[in-house]
Tab-separated table of C-alpha atoms in Angstrom:
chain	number	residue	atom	x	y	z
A	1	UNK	CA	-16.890	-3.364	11.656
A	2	UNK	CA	-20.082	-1.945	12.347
A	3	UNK	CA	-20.707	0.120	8.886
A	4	UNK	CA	-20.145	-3.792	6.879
A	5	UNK	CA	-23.104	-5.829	6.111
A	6	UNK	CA	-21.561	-9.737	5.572
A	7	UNK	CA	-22.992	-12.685	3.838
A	8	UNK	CA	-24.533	-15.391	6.115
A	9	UNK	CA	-21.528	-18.067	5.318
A	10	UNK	CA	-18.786	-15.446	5.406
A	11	UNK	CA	-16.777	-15.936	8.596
A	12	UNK	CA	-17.605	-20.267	7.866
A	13	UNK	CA	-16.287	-19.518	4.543
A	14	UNK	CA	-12.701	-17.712	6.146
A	15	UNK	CA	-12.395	-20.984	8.462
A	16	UNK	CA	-12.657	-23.093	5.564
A	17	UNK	CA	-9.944	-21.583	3.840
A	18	UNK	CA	-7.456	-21.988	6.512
A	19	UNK	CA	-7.986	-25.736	6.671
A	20	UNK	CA	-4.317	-27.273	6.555
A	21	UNK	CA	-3.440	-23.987	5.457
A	22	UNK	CA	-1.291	-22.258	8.370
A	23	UNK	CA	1.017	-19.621	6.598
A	24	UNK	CA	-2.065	-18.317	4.304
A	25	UNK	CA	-3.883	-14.735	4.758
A	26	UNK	CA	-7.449	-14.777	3.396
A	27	UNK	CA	-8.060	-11.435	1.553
A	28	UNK	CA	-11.905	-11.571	0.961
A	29	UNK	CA	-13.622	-9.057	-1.487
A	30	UNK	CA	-13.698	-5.849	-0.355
A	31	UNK	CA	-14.611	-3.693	-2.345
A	32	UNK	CA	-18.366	-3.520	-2.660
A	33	UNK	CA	-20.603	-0.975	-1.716
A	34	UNK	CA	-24.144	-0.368	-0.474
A	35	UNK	CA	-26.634	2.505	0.300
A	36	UNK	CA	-28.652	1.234	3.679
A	37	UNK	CA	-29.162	5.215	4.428
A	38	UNK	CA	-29.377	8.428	3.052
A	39	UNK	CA	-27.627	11.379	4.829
A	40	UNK	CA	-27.777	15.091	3.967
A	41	UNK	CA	-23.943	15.152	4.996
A	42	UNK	CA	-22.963	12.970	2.043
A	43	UNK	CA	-19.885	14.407	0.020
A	44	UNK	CA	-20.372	15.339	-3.391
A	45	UNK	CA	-19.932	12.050	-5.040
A	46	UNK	CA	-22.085	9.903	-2.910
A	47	UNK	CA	-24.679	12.385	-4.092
A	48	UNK	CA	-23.877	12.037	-7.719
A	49	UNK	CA	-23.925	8.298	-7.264
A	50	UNK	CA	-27.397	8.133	-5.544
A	51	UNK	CA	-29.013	10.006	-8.293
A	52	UNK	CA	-27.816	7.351	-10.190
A	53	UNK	CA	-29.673	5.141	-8.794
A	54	UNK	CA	-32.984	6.865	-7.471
A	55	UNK	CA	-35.328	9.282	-9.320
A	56	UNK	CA	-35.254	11.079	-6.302
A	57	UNK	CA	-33.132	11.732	-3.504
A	58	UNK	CA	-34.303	10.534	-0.259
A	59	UNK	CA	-34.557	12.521	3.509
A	60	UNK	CA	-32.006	12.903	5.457
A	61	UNK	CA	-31.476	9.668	7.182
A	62	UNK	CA	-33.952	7.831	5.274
A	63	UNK	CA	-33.730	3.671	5.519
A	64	UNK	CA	-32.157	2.664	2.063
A	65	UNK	CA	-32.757	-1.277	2.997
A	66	UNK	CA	-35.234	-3.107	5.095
A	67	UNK	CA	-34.463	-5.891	7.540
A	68	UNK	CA	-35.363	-8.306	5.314
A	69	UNK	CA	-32.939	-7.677	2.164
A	70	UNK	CA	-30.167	-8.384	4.944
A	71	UNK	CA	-31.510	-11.669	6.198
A	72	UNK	CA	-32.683	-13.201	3.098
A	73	UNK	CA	-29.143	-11.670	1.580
A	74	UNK	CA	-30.730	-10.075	-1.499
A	75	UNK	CA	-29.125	-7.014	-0.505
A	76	UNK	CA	-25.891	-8.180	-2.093
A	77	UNK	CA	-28.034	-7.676	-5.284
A	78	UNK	CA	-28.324	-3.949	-4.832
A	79	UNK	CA	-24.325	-3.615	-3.883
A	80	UNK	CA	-21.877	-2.056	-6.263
A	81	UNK	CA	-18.415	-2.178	-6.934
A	82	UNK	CA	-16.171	0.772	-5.465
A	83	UNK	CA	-14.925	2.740	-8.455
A	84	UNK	CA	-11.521	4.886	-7.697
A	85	UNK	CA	-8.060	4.620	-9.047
A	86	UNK	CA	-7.089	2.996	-5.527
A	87	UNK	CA	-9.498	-0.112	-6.644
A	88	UNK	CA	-8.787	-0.364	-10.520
A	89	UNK	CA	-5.341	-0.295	-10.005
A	90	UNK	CA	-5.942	-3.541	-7.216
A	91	UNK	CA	-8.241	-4.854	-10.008
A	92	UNK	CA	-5.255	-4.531	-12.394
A	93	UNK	CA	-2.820	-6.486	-10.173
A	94	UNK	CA	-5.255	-9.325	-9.843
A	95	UNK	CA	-5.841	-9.543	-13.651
A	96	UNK	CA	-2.001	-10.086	-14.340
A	97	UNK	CA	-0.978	-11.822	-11.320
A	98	UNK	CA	-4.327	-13.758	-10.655
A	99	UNK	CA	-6.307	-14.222	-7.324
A	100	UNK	CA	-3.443	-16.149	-5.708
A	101	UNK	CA	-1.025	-12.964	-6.111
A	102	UNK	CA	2.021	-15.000	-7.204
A	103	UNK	CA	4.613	-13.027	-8.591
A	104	UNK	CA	3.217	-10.317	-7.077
A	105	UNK	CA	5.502	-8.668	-3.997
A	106	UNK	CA	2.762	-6.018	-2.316
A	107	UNK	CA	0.138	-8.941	-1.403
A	108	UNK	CA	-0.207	-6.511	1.679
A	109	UNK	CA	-2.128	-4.188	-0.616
A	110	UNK	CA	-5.024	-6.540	-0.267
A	111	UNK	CA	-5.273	-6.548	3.451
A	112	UNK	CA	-8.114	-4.917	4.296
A	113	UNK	CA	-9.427	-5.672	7.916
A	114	UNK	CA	-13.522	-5.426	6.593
A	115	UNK	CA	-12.866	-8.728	5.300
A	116	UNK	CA	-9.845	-10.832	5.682
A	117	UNK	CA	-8.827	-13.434	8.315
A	118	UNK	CA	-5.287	-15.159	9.119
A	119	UNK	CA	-4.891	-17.361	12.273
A	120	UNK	CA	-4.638	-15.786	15.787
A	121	UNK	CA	-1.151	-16.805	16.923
A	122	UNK	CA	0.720	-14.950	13.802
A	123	UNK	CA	-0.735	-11.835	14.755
A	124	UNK	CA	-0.058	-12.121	18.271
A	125	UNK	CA	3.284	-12.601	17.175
A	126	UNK	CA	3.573	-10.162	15.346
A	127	UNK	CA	2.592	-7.573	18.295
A	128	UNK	CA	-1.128	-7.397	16.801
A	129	UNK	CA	-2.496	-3.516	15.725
A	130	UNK	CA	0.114	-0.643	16.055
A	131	UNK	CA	-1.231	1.946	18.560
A	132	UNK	CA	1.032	4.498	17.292
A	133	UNK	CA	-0.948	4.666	14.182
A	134	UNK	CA	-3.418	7.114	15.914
A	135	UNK	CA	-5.429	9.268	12.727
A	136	UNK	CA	-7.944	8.030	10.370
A	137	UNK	CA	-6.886	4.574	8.599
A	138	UNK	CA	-3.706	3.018	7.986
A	139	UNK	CA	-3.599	0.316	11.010
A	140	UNK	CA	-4.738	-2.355	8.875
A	141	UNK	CA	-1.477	-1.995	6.132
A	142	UNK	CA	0.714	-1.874	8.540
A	143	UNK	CA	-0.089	-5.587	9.840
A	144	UNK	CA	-0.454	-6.492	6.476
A	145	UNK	CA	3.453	-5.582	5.576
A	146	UNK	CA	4.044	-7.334	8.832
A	147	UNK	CA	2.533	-10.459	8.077
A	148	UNK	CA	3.868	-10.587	4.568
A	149	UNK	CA	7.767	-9.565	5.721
A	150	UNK	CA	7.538	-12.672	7.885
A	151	UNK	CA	6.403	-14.788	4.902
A	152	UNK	CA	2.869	-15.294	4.835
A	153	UNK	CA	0.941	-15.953	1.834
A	154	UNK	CA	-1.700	-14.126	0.504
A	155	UNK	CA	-5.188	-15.081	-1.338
A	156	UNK	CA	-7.608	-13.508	-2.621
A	157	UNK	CA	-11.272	-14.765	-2.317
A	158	UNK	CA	-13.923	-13.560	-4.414
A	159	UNK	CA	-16.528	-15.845	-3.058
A	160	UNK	CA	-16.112	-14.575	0.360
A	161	UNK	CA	-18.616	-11.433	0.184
A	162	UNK	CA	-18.616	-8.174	3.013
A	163	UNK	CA	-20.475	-4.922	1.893
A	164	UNK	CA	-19.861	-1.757	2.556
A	165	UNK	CA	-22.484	0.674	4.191
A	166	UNK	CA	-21.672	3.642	2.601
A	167	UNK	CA	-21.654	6.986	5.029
A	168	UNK	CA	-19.877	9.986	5.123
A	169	UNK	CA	-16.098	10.078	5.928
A	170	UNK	CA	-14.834	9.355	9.052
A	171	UNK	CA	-11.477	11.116	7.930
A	172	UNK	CA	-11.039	14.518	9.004
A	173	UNK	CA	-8.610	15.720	6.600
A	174	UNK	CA	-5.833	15.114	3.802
A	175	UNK	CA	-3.172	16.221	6.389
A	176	UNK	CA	-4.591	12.464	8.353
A	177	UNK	CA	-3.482	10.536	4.816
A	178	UNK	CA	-0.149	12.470	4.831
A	179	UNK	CA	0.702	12.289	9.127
A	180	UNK	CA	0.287	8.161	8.882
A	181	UNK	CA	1.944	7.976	5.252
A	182	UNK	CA	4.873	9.975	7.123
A	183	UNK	CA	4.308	7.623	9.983
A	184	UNK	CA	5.085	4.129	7.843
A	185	UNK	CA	7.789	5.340	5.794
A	186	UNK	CA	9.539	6.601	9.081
A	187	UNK	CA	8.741	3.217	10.456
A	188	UNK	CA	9.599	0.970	7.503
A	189	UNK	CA	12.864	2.537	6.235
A	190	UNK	CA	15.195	0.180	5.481
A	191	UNK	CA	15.921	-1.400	1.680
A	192	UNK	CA	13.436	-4.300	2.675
A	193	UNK	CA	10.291	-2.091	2.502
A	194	UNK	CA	11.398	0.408	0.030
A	195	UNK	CA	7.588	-1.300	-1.428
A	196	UNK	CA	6.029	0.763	1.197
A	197	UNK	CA	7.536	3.642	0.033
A	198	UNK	CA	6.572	3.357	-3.679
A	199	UNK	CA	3.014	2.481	-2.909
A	200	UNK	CA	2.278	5.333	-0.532
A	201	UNK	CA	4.392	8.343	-2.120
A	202	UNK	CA	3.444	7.510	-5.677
A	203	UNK	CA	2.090	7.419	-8.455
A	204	UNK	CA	4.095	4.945	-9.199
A	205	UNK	CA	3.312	2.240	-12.106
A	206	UNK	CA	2.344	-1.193	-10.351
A	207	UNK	CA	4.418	-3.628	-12.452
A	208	UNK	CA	7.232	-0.996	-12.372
A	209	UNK	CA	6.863	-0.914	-8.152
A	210	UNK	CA	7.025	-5.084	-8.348
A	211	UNK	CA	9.949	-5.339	-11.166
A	212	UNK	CA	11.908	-2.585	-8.420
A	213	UNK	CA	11.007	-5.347	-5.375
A	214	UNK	CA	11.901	-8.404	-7.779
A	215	UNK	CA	14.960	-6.467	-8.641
A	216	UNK	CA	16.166	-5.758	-4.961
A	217	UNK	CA	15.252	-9.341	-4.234
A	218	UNK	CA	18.248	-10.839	-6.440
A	219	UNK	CA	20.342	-8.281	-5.258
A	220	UNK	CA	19.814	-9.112	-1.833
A	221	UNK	CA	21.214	-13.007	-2.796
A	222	UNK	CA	24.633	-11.135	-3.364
A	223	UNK	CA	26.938	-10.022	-0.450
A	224	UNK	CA	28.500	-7.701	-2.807
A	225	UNK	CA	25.966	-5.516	-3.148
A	226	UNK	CA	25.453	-4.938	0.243
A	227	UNK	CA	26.272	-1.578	1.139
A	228	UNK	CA	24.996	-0.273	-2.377
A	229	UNK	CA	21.291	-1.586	-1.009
């Protein structure tokens, strides 16, 4: 995407970890940030965050970074973790259930297209990106359910660096959030996915939205219980 900065060995890194590897999605990190710009348009916290980390606040579109912190990759120095509930809660997952996610039955959670990889043919069998997911966001989920409902595995990779250019939104309102959550739950509703549903109409607890999937899993081993699903 063209508001990431990546480290010079990321996309040899991602071919690396498919070696002999053919059911695995590579979930690199994605949640660091960087300043390469200032803009006057910057919401509230952005602002709060840059005095932070400048005595004063720079002009409007003033250069943050200079070509050479990219191609000598010292800007990944300067980069700073993402701090919202959305990321601490991820950060929780991966403390109980570890970078390889087992146990864990949202691995989709992790798919975020700035920086993750999985071979071609599975997503073109999959029907690739969903054009009916039209507002701000969202596209990138729904591949990730798809790939994990046919079985793939899921990995985290810490080592595997992308940074994100911070900039104002791109989303034009709360009512874009709400039209694509309305979108996926229409689209996944069935007992299957009911793990879309918990993680998009929450809050819901994490380890209570993976005991309810672990739950329905053994239930799903039993023809008796069926029609109750």
């Amino acid at each position: 995407d063209s508001d990431m900065l990546a480290e010079k060995d990321l996309v040899a890194k991602h071919i690396k970890a498919h070696e002999n590897q053919d059911d695995l999605v590579v979930c690199g990190m994605f949640w660091k940030r960087i300043y390469s710009f200032y803009y006057d348009r910057f919401e509230k916290e952005h602002k709060e965050k840059l005095a932070e980390l400048y005595e004063e606040l720079p002009g409007d579109k003033e250069p943050l970074l200079d070509e050479s912190d990219i191609r000598d990759g010292s800007f990944l120095d300067r980069c700073f973790d993402l701090d919202t509930d959305f990321i601490r809660v991820l950060k929780s997952i991966l403390e109980k259930y570890g970078d390889d996610l087992n146990g864990y039955r949202l691995p989709w959670r992790f798919f975020i297209t700035n920086n993750s990889s999985v071979k071609r043919q599975h997503v073109a069998d999959l029907g690739l990106f969903d054009e009916g997911i039209v507002r701000y966001g969202f596209e990138d989920y729904d591949l990730g359910i798809r790939l994990h409902q046919s079985g793939m595995r899921f990995q985290l990779r810490r080592d595997i660096m992308s940074v994100h250019q911070e900039h104002p939104s791109n989303c034009a309102s709360v009512d874009d959030i709400r039209a694509n959550i309305a979108y996926m739950c229409d689209k996944y509703n069935d007992i299957h996915s009911l793990d879309v549903h918990l993680a998009f109409n929450g809050p819901f607890d994490a380890e209570l939205t993976n005991s309810i999937m672990a739950d329905i899993e053994v239930l799903l081993d039993y023809e008796k219980y069926e029609s109750l699903l």
